[in-house]
CSV table of C-alpha atoms and ligand atoms in Angstrom, one decimal:
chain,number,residue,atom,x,y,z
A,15,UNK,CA,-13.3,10.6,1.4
A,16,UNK,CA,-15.9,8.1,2.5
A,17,UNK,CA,-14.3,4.4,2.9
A,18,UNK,CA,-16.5,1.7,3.1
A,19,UNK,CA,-14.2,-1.4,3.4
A,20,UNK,CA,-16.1,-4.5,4.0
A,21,UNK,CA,-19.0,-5.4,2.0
A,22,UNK,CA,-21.0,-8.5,-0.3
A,23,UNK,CA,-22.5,-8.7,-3.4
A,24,UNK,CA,-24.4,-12.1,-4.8
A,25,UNK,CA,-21.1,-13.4,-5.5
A,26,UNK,CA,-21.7,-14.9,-1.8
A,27,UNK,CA,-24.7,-13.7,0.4
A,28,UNK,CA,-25.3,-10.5,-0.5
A,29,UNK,CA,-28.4,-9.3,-2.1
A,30,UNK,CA,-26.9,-7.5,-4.9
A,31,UNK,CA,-25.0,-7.6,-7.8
A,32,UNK,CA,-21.6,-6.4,-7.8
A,33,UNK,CA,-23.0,-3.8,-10.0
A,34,UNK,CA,-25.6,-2.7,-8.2
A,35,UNK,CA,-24.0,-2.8,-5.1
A,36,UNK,CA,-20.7,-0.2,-6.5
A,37,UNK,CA,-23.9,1.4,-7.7
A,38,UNK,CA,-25.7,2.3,-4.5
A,39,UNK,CA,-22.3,2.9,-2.6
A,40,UNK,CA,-21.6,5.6,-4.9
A,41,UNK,CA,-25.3,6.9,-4.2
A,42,UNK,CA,-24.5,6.9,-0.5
A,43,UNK,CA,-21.5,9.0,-1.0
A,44,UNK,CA,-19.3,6.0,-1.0
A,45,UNK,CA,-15.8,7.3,-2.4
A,46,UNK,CA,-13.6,3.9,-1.6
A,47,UNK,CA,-15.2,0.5,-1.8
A,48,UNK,CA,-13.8,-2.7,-0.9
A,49,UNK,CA,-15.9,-5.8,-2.1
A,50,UNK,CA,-15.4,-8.6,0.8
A,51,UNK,CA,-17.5,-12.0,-0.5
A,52,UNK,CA,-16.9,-15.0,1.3
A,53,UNK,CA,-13.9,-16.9,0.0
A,54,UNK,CA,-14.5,-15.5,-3.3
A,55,UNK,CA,-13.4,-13.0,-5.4
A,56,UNK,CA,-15.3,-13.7,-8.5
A,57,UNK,CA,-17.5,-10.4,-8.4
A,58,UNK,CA,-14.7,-8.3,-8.4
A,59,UNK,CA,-14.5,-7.7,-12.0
A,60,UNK,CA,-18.0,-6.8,-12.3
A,61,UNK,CA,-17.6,-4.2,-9.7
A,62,UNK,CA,-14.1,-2.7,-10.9
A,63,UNK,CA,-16.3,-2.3,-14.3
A,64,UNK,CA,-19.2,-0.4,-12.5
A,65,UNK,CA,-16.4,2.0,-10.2
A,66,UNK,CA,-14.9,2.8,-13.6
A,67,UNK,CA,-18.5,3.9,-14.8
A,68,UNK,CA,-19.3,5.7,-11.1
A,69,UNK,CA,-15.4,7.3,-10.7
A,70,UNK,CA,-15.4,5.6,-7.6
A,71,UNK,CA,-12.4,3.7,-6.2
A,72,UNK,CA,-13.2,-0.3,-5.9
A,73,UNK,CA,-10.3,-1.9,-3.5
A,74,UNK,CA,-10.0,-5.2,-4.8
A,75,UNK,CA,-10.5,-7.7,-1.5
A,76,UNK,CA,-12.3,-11.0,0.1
A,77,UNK,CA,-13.3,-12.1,3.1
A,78,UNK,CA,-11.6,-15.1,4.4
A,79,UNK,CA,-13.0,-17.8,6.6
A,80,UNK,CA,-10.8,-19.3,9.2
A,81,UNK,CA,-11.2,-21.8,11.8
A,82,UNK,CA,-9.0,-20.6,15.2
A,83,UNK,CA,-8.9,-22.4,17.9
A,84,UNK,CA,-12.2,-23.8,17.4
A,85,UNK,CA,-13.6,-20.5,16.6
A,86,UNK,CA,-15.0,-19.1,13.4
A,87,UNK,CA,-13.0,-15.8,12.8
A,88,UNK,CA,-12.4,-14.0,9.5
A,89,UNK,CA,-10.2,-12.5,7.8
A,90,UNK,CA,-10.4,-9.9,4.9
A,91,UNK,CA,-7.7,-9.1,2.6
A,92,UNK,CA,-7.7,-5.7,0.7
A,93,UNK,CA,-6.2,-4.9,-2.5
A,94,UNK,CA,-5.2,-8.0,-3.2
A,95,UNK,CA,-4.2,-9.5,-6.2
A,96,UNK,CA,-7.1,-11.9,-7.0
A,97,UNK,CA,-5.1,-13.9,-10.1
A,98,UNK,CA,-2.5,-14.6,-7.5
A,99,UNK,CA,-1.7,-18.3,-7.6
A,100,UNK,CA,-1.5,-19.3,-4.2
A,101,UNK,CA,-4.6,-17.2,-3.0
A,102,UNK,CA,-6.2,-18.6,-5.7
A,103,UNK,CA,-5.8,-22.5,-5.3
A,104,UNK,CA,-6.3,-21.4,-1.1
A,105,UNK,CA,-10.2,-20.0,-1.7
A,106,UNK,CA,-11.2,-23.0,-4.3
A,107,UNK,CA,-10.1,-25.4,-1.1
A,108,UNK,CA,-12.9,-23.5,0.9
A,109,UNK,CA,-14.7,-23.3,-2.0
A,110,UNK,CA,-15.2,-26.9,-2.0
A,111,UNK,CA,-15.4,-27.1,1.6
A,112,UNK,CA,-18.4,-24.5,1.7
A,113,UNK,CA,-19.7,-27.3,-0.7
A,114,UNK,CA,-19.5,-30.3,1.1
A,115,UNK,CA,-20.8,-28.7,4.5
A,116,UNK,CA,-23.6,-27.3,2.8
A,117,UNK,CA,-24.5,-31.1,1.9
A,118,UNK,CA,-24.4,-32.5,5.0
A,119,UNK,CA,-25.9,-29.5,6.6
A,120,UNK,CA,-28.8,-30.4,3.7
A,121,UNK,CA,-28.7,-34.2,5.5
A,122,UNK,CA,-28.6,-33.2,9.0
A,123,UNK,CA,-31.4,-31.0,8.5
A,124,UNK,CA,-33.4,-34.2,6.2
A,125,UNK,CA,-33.1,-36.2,9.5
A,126,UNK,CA,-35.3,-33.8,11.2
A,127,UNK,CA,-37.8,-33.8,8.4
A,128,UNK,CA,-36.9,-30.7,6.5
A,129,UNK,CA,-36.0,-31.8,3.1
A,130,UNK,CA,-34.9,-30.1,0.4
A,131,UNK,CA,-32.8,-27.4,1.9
A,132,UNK,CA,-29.3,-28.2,0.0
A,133,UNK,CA,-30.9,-27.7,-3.2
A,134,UNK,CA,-33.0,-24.9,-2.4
A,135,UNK,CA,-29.8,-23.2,-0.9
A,136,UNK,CA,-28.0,-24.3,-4.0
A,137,UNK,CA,-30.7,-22.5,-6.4
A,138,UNK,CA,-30.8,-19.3,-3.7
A,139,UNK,CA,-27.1,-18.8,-4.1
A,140,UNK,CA,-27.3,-19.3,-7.5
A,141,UNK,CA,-23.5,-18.7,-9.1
A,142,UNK,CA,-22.5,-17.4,-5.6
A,143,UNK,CA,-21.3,-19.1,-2.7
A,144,UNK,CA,-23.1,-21.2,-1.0
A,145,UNK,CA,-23.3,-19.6,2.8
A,146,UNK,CA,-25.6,-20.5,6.1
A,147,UNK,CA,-27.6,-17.3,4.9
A,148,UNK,CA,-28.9,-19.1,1.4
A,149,UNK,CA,-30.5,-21.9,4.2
A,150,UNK,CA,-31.6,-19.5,6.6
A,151,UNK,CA,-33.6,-18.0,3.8
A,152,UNK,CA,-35.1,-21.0,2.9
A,153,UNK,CA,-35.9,-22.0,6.3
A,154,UNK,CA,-37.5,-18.8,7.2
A,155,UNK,CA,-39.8,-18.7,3.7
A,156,UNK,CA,-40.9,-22.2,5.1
A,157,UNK,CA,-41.7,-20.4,8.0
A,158,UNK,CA,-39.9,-22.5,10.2
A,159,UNK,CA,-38.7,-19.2,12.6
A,160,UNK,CA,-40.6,-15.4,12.1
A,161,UNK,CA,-37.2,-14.1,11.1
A,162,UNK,CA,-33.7,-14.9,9.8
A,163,UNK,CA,-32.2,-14.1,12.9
A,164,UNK,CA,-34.4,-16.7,14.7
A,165,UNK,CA,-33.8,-19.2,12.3
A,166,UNK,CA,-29.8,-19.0,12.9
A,167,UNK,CA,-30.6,-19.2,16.6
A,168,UNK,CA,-32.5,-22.5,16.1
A,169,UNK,CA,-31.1,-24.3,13.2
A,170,UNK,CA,-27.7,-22.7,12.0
A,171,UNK,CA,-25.5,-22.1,15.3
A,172,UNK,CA,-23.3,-24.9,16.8
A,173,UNK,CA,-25.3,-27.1,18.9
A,174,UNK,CA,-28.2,-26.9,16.6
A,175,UNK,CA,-29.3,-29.2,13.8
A,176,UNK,CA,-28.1,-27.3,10.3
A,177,UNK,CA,-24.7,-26.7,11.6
A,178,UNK,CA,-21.6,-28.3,10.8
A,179,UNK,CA,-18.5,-27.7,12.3
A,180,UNK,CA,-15.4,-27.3,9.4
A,181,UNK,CA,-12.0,-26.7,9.7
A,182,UNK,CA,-11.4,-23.4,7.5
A,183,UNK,CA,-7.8,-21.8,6.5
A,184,UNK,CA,-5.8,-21.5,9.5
A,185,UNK,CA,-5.3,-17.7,10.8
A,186,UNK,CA,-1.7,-18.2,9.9
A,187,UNK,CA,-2.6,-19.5,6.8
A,188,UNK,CA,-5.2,-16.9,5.5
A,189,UNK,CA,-2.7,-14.2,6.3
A,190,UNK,CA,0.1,-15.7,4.5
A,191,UNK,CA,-2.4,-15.7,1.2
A,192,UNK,CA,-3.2,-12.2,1.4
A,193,UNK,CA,0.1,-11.4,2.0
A,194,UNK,CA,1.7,-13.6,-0.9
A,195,UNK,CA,-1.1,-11.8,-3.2
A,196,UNK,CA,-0.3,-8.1,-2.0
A,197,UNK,CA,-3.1,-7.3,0.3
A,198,UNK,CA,-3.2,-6.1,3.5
A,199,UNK,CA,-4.9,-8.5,6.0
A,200,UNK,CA,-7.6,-7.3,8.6
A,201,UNK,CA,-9.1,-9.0,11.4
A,202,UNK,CA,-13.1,-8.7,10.9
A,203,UNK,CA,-15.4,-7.7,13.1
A,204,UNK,CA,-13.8,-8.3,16.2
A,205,UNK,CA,-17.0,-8.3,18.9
A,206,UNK,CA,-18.8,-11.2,16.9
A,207,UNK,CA,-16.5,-13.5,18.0
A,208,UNK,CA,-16.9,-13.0,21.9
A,209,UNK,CA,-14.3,-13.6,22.9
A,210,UNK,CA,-12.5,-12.7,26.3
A,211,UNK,CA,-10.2,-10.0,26.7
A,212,UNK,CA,-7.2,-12.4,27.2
A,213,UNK,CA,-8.3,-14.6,24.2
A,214,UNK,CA,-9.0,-11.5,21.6
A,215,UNK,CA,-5.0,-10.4,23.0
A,216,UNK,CA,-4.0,-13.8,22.0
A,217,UNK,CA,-5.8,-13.7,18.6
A,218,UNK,CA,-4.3,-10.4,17.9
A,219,UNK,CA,-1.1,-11.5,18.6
A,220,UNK,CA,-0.8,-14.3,16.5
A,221,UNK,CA,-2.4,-12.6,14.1
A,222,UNK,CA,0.0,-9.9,13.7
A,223,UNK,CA,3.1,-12.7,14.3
A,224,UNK,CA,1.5,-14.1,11.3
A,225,UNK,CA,2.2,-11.0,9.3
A,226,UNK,CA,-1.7,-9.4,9.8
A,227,UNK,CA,-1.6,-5.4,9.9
A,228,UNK,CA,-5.1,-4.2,10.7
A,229,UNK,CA,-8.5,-4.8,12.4
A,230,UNK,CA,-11.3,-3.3,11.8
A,231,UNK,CA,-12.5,-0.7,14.3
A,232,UNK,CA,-15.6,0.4,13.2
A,233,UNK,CA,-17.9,-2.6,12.2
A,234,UNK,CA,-21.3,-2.4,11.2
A,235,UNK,CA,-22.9,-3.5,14.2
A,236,UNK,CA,-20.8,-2.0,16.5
A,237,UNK,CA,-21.9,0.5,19.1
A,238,UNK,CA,-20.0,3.1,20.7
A,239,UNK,CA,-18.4,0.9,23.5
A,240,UNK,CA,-17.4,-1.9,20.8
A,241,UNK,CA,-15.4,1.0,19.3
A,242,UNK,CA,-13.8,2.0,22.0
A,243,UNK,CA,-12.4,-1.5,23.0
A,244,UNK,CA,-11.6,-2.4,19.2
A,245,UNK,CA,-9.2,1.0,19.5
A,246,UNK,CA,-7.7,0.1,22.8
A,247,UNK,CA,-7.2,-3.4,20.9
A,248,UNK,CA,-5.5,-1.7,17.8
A,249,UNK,CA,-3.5,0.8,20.1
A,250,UNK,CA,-2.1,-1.9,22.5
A,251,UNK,CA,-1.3,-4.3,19.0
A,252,UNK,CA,-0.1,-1.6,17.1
A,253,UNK,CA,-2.3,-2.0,14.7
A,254,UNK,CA,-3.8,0.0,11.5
A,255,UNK,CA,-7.6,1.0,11.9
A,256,UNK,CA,-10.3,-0.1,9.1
A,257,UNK,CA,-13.8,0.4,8.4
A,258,UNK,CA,-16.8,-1.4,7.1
A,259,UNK,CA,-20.6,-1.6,7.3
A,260,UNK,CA,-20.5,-5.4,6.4
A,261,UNK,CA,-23.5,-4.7,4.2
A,262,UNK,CA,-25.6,-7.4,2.9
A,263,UNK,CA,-28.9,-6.9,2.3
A,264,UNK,CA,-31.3,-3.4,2.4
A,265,UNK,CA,-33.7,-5.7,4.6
A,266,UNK,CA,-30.6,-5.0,7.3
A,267,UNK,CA,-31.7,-1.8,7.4
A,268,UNK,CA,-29.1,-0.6,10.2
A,269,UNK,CA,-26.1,-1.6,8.2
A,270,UNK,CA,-25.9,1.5,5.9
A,271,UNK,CA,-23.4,1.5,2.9
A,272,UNK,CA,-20.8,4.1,3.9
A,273,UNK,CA,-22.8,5.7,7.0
A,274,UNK,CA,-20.7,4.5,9.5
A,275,UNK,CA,-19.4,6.3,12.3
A,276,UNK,CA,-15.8,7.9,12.6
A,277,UNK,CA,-12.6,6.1,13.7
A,278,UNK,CA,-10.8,7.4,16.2
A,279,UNK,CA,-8.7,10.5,15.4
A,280,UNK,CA,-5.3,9.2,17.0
A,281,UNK,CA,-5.6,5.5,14.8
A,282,UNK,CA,-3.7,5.2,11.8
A,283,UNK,CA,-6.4,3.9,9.4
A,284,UNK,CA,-5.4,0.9,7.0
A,285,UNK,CA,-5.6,3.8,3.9
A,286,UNK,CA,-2.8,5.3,5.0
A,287,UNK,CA,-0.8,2.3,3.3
A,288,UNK,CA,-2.2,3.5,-0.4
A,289,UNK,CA,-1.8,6.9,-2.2
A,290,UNK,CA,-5.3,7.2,-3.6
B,328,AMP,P1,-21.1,-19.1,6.5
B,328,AMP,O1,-19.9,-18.3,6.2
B,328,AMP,O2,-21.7,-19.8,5.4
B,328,AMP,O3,-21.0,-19.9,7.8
B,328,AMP,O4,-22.2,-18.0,6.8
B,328,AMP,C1,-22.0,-16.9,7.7
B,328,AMP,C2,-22.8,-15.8,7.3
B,328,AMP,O5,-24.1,-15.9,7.9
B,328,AMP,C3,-22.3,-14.5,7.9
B,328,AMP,O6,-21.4,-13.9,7.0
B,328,AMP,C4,-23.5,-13.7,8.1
B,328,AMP,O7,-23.8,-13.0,6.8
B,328,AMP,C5,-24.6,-14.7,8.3
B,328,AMP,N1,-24.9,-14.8,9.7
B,328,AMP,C6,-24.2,-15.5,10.7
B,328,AMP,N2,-24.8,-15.4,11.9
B,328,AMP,C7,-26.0,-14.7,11.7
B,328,AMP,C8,-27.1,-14.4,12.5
B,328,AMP,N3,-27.1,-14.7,13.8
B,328,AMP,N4,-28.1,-13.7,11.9
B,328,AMP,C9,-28.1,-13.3,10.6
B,328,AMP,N5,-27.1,-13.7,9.8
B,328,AMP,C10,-26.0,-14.3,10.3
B,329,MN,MN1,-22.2,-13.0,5.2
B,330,MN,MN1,-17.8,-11.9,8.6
B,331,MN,MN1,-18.7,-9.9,6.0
C-alpha cells in the first residue's frame, strides 16, 4: 500500500487535471490518493471517475485555509462528504474571499505599475481557484523575479506588495466542517508555519480540543529532522500520523507523487481509521 494523502489538481494550483493527476499517481505506484485543492472540492468527481478506471483508491478530501492567530495554517479534511451542507456553504465563503483578495492583490500590485495581474491570474486559474501561485506565475513570465520562488519572496509574502492579509475559517471552524461532513481533519504541513515549539503545542492543542485527529508527519518538503519533531508532536498530542507529497506541479521536481519517505513505525497512521 502506497498512500499519498495530500495533493492538487487544476481545480486550484496544481498543474494537472484531476485526471491526469489520479493518472500519474497510479503510475508512481500510488495505491491511496487523497485530492487536497484549496477550498475546493470540485475536482473530486473527475478523479473518483479516473481511480475507478486505474483500480486505485481516491480518498475524497480538501485542503482548508485558516487564519490562526494571525497565521496562515491549513487544514485538510479526508474522506469527507463533499455534498455536505455545512461544508459546502463554509468553502463558497472562502471561495469568495479567495476572490475578492485576488482583486485587491491585482490593485495593490497596479499601484506599483504592474497591471494586469488579476486578470491574467483569473485566465491562469481558469475554472480553478484563484491562488497566490496563478500571480506568481504571471509575475515570473513577466520576468519580474528568475523564479517562482523569488517572486513570492518579493511580491507575494506579508510585508510585500501582492499580499493581502484575509481572515480565513477559524481552526475551530474548519475542523467543525470536516467533522460535520465525516472527514477526519489533519493539520498540514506543520514546519511551514514556523512556528516555536510552545506555539506549534498550543496549535495542536486547540486543534485537537476542536475535534482535529491527525497531522501530517511526513510532508513533502520535510527532511529527516522535520520528521522527527512532527512525531514527537503527534506522540506528545496523541495524535494519528498522515502522509502527503503536497504535489503540485512536475517543475517541483523534489515533491514526487507517492515517493515519500516512511512514517515512523510506532505512529498510528490516519488509515488505520478506514478498512480499505
Ligand atoms: P494561497 O492559498 O492563494 O495563499 O496560495 C498559497 C499557495 O502558494 C500554496 O499552497 C503554495 O502552493 C504556494 N506557495 C506559497 N508560498 C510559496 C513559496 N514560497 N514558493 C512557492 N510556492 C508557494
Ligand atoms: Mn498550493
Ligand atoms: Mn498547504
Ligand atoms: Mn497543499
Amino acid at each position: 500500500m502506497i498512500y499519498d494523502l495530500h495533493t492538487h489538481s487544476t481545480a486550484s494550483d496544481g498543474a494537472y487535471t484531476p485526471a491526469i493527476l489520479v493518472r500519474h499517481a497510479y503510475e508512481a505506484g500510488v495505491t491511496h490518493l487523497a485530492l487536497t485543492d484549496h477550498d475546493c472540492t470540485d475536482g473530486l468527481v473527475e478523479a473518483q471517475a479516473e481511480a475507478s478506471q486505474c483500480g486505485l483508491t481516491l480518498i475524497p478530501a480538501v485542503e482548508i485555509s485558516t487564519t490562526w492567530h494571525g497565521k496562515s495554517v491549513h487544514i485538510v479534511g479526508l474522506r469527507i462528504d463533499p455534498d455536505n451542507p455545512e461544508l459546502k456553504r463554509g468553502l463558497a465563503r472562502l471561495q469568495t474571499q479567495r476572490v475578492s483578495r485576488a482583486e485587491e492583490m491585482g490593485r495593490n500590485l497596479a499601484k506599483k505599475g504592474i497591471v494586469g495581474s488579476f486578470e491574467a491570474a483569473r485566465e491562469l486559474a481558469g475554472l480553478g481557484m484563484i491562488t497566490r501561485t496563478h500571480f506568481a506565475k504571471f509575475l515570473a513570465n513577466q520576468g519580474l523575479a528568475a523564479s517562482v520562488r523569488a517572486v513570492f519572496d518579493h511580491y507575494l509574502v506579508q510585508g510585500k506588495p501582492g499580499y493581502v492579509h484575509t481572515e480565513w475559517a477559524g481552526l475551530e471552524e474548519a475542523v467543525g466542517w470536516i467533522k460535520n461532513a465525516g472527514g477526519v481533519a489533519v493539520v498540514a504541513h506543520p514546519q511551514r508555519y514556523k512556528l516555536t515549539g510552545s506555539w506549534l503545542r498550543r496549535l495542536l492543542t486547540e486543534f485537537k480540543a476542536s475535534g482535529g485527529e491527525a497531522l501530517e508527519v511526513v510532508a513533502g518538503t520535510s527532511n529527516l529532522g522535520d520528521i522527527q519533531s512532527s512525531a514527537s508532536a503527534a506522540r506528545r498530542h496523541e495524535l494519528l500520523a498522515s502522509v502527503g507529497s503536497d504535489f503540485h506541479s512536475p517543475e517541483h521536481s523534489w515533491l514526487k507523487l507517492g515517493h515519500l519517505p516512511e512514517l515512523p513505525g510506532d505512529l498510528t497512521p490516519v488509515w488505520s481509521l478506514w478498512n480499505d
